[in-house]
mmCIF file of C-alpha atoms in Angstrom:
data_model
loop_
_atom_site.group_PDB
_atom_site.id
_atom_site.type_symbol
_atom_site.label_atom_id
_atom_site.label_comp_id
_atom_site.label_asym_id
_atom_site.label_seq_id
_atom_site.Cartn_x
_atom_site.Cartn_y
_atom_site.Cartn_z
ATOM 1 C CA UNK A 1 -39.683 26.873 -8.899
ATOM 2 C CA UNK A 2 -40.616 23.469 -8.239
ATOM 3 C CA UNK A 3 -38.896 22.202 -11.339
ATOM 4 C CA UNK A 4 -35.784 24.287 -9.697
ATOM 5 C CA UNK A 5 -35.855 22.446 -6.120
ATOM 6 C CA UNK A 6 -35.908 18.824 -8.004
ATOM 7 C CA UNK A 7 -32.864 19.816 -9.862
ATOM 8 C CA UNK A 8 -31.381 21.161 -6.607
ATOM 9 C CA UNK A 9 -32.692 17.343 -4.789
ATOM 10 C CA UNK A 10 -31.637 15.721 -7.321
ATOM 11 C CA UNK A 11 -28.022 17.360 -7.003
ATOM 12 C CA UNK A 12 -27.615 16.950 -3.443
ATOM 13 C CA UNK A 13 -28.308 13.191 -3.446
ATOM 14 C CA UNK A 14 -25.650 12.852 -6.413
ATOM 15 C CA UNK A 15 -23.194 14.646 -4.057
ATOM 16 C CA UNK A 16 -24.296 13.090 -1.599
ATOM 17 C CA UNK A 17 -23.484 9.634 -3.198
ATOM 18 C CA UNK A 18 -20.542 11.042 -4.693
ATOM 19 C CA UNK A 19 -19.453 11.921 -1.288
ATOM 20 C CA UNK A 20 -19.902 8.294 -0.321
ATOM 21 C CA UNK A 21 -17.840 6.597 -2.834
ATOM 22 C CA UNK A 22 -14.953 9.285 -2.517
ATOM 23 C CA UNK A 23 -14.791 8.179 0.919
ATOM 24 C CA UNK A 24 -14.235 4.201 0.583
ATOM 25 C CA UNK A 25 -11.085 3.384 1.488
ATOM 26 C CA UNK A 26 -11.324 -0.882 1.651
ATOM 27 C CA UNK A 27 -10.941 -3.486 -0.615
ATOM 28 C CA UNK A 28 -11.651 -7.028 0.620
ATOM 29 C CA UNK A 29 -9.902 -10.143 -1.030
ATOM 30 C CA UNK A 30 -10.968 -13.557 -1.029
ATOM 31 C CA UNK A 31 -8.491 -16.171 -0.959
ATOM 32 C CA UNK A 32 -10.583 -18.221 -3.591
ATOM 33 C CA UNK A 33 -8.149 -20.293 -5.628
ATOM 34 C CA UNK A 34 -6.071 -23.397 -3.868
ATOM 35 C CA UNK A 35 -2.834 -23.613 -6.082
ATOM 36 C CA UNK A 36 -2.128 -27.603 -5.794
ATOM 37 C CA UNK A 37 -5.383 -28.638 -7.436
ATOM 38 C CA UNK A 38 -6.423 -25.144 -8.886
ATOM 39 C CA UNK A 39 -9.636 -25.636 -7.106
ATOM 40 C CA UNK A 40 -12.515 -22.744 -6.483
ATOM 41 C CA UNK A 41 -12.266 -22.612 -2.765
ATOM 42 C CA UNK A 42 -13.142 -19.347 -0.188
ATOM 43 C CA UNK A 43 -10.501 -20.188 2.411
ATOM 44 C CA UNK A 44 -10.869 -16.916 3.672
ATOM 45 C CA UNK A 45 -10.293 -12.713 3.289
ATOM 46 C CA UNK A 46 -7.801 -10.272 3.765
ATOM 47 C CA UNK A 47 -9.020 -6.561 3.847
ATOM 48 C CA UNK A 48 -6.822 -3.932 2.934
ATOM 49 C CA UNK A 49 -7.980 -0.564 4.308
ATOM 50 C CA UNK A 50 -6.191 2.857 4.101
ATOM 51 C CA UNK A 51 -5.219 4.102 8.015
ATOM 52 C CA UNK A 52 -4.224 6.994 7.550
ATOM 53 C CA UNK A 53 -0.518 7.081 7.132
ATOM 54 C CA UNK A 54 -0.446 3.212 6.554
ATOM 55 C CA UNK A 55 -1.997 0.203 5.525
ATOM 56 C CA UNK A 56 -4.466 -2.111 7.488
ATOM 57 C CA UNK A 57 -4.334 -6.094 6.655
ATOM 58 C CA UNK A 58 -7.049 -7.819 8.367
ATOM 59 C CA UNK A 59 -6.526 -11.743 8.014
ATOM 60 C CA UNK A 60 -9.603 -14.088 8.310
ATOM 61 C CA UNK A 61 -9.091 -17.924 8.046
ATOM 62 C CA UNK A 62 -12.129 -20.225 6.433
ATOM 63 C CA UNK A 63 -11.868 -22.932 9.264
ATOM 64 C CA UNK A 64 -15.088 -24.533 7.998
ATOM 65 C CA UNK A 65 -12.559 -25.443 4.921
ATOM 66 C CA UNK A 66 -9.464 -25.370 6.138
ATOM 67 C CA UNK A 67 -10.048 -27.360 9.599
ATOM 68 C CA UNK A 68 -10.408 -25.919 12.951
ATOM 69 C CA UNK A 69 -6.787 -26.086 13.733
ATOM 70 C CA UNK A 70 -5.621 -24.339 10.473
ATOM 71 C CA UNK A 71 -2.493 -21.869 11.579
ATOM 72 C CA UNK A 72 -1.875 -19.073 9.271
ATOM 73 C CA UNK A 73 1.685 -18.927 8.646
ATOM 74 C CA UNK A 74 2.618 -15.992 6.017
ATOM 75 C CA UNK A 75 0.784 -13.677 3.427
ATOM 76 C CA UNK A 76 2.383 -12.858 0.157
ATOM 77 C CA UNK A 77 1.474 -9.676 -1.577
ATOM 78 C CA UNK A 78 2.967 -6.886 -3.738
ATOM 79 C CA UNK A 79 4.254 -3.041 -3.527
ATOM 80 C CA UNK A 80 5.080 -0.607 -5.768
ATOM 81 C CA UNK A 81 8.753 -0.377 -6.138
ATOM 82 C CA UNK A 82 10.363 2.349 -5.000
ATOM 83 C CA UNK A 83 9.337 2.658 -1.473
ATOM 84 C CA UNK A 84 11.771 3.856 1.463
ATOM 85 C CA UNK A 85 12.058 2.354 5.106
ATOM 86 C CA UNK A 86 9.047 0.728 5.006
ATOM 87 C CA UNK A 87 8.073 -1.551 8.174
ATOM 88 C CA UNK A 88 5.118 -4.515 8.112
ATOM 89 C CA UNK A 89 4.199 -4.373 12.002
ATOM 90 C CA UNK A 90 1.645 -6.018 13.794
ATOM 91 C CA UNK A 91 1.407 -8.672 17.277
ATOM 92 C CA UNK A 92 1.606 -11.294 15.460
ATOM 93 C CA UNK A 93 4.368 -10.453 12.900
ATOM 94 C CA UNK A 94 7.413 -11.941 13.367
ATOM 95 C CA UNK A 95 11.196 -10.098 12.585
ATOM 96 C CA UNK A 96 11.219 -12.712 9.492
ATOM 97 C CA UNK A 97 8.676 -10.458 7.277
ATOM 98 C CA UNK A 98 10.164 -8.499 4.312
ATOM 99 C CA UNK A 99 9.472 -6.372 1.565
ATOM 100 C CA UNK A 100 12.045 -6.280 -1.669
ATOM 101 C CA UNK A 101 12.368 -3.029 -4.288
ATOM 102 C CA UNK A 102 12.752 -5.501 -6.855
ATOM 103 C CA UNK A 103 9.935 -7.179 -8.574
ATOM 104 C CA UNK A 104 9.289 -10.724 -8.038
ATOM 105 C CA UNK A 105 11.331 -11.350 -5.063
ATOM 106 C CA UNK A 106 9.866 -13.835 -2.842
ATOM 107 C CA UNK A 107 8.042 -17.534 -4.361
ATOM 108 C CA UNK A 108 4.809 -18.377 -2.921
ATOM 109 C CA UNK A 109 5.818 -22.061 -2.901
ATOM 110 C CA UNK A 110 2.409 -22.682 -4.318
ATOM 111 C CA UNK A 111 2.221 -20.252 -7.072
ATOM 112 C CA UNK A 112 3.859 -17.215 -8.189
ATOM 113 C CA UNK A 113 6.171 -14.346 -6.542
ATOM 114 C CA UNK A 114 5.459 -11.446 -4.876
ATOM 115 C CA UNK A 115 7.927 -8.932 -3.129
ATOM 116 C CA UNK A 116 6.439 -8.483 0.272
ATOM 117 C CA UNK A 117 5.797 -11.367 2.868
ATOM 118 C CA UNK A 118 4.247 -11.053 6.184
ATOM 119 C CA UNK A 119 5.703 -13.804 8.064
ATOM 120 C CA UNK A 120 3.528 -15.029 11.362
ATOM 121 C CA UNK A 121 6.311 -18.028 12.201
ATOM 122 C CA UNK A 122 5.665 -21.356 11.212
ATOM 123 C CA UNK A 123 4.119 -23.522 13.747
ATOM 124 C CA UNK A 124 3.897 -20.348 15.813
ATOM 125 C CA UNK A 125 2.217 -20.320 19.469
ATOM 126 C CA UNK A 126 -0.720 -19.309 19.894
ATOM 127 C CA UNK A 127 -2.816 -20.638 16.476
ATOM 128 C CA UNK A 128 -3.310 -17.460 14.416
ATOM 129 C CA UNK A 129 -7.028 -17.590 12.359
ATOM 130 C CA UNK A 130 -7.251 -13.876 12.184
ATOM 131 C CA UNK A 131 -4.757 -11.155 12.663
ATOM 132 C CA UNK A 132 -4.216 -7.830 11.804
ATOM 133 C CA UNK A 133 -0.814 -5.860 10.347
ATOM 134 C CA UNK A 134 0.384 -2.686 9.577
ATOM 135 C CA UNK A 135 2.536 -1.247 6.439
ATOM 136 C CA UNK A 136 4.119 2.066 6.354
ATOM 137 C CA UNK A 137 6.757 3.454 4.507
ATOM 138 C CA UNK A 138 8.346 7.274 4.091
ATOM 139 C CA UNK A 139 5.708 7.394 0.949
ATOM 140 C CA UNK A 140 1.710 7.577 1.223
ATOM 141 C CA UNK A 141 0.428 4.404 0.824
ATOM 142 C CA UNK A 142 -3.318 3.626 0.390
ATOM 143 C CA UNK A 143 -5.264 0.417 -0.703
ATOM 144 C CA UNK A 144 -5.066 0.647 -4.470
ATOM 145 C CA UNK A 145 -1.347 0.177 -3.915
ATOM 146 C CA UNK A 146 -1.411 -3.378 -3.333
ATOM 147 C CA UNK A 147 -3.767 -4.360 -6.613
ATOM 148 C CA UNK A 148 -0.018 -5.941 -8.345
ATOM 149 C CA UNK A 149 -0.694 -8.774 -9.763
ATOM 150 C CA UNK A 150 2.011 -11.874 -9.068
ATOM 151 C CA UNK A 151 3.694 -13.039 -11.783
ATOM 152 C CA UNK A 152 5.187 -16.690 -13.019
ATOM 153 C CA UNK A 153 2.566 -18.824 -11.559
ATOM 154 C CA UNK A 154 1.239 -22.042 -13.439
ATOM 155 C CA UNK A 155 -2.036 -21.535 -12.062
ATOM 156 C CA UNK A 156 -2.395 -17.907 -13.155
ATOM 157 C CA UNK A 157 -1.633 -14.513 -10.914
ATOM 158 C CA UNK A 158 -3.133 -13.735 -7.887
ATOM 159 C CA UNK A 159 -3.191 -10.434 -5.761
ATOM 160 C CA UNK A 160 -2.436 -12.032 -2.720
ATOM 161 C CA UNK A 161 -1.796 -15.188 -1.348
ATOM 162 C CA UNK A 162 -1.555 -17.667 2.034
ATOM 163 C CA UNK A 163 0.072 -20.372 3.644
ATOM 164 C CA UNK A 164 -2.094 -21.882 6.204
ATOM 165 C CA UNK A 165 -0.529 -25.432 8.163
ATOM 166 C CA UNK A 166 -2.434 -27.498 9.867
ATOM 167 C CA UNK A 167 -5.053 -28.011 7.641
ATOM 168 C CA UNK A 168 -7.444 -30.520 6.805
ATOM 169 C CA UNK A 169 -8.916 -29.389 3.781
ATOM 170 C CA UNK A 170 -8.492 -31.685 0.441
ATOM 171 C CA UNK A 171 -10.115 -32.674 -2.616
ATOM 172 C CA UNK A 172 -12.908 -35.690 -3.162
ATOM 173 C CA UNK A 173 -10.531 -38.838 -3.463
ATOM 174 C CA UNK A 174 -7.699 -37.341 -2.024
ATOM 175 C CA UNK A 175 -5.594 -36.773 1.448
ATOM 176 C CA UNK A 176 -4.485 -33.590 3.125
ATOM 177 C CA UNK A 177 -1.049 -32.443 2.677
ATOM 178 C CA UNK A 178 -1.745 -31.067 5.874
ATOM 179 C CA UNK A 179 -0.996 -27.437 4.538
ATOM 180 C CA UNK A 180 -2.356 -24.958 1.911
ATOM 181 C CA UNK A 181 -1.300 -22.778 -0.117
ATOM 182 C CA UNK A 182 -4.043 -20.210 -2.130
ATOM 183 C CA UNK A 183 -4.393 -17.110 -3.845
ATOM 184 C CA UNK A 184 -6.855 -14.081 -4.166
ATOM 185 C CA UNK A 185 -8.072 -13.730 -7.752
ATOM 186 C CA UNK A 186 -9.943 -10.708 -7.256
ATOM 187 C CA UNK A 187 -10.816 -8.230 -4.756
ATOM 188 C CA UNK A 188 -14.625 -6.926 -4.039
ATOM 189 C CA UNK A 189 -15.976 -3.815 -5.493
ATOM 190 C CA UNK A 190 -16.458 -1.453 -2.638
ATOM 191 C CA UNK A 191 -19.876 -0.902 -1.024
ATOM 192 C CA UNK A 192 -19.918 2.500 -1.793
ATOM 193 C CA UNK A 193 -20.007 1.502 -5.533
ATOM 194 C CA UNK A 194 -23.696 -0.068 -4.948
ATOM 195 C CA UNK A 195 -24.570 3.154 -3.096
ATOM 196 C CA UNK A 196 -23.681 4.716 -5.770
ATOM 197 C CA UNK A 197 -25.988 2.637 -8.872
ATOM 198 C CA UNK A 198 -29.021 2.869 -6.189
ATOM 199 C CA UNK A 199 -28.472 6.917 -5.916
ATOM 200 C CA UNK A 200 -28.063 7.235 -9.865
ATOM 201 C CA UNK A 201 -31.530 5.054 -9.988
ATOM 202 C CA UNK A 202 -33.016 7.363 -7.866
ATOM 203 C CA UNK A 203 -32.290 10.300 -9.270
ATOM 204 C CA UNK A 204 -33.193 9.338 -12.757
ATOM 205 C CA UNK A 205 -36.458 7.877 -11.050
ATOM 206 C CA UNK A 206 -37.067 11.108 -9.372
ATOM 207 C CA UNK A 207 -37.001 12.672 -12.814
ATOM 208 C CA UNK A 208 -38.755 10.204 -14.674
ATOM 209 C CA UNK A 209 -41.723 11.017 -12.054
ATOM 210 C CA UNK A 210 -41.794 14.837 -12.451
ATOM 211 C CA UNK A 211 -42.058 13.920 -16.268
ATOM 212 C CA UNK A 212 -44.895 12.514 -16.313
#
C-alpha cells in the first residue's frame, strides 16, 4: 500500500509539472547582438506571449546601453506565410507597420530581412522605451509562430530585430552613430521548463529514498 501511494505521489507531481509546462505560453528575446560592430550587447527584450486569439509583443529598451533618450523606432520580425487579414495594433503603432506573404520582404537596414515590421514613427512624440502590440490574423497564431529565422544578413540571422534613434551607445574608441540597429539571437527557454527538471529530480529523489 505504501509502495502504491508513492507511485500515485509521484504521478501527481509529474502531472502536476506536466500541467505546468503545457501551460507556458511566453518566450522572451533578448536583443543581444548590435549589427554595425557585431558586438555582444543586451539592449533590451521583446516578449512574445500567446493572448488568446493574438499575439502580445512587449518592447523593453536597455537605456543603461542605449542612453536615456534612446526612441524605439520599429521591430522587425517574421510570420508564417500564408496568413489572411492580419492587423499589428497597438497605441503606439503607427498606419506605416506591415506584414508581407512573401518571404524576406522588408531589410533591417542593419542586418537581414524579415516580412513583418512594427513601425512606432521615426522621431515619434512621446519617446517610446517600452510598448506593447498586438497581431491577429483570420488564423490561430501563438508564440512559436514567430521563431523564423531572418535570412541574408552578414552578421548571421536573428529572430527579431530593432531600430532604436537617439542613442548613445558605441564601442571603446569609437563615436555614436546616434542610432542602433540589433538583433535577437535566441529566445529564453520558458520557466516552466526549470519547473519541470526540479519536478523530474524530485520524483526520482522521492524514489531513490523509498529504495533504500
Amino acid at each position: 500500500m505504501k509502495k502504491i501511494k508513492v507511485l500515485l505521489g509521484a504521478l501527481f507531481a509529474a502531472f502536476l509539472v506536466f500541467g505546468m509546462v503545457a501551460s507556458a505560453s511566453a518566450l522572451t528575446y533578448t536583443i543581444d547582438t548590435e549589427f554595425d560592430y557585431g558586438a555582444t550587447v543586451n539592449f533590451g527584450t521583446i516578449t512574445v506571449t500567446d493572448d488568446g486569439d493574438k499575439l502580445k509583443f512587449d518592447v523593453s529598451l536597455n537605456t543603461a546601453q542605449l542612453g536615456p533618450n534612446a526612441d524605439l523606432a520599429y521591430v522587425y520580425f517574421n510570420l508564417p506565410l500564408g496568413l489572411t487579414n492580419l492587423a499589428i495594433s497597438g497605441v503606439d503603432i503607427s498606419s506605416y507597420s506591415y506584414w508581407s506573404a512573401a518571404p524576406d520582404k522588408y531589410k533591417a537596414d542593419g542586418d537581414g530581412y524579415y516580412n513583418a515590421i512594427a513601425d512606432f514613427g521615426t522621431g515619434a512624440n512621446p519617446t517610446i522605451q517600452s510598448t506593447t502590440f498586438y497581431v491577429n490574423a483570420d488564423q490561430a497564431l501563438d508564440e512559436n509562430d514567430v521563431k523564423i529565422l531572418s535570412t541574408g544578413g552578414a552578421k548571421g540571422s536573428f529572430y527579431m530585430a530593432i531600430h532604436a534613434q537617439s542613442t548613445t551607445w558605441a564601442p571603446p574608441g569609437t563615436v555614436s552613430a546616434g542610432s542602433e540597429w540589433a538583433g535577437a539571437s535566441g529566445y529564453a527557454v520558458p520557466e516552466p521548463m526549470t519547473l519541470l527538471l526540479l519536478g523530474l529530480g524530485l520524483v526520482g529523489l522521492a524514489g531513490l529514498r523509498r529504495k533504500f
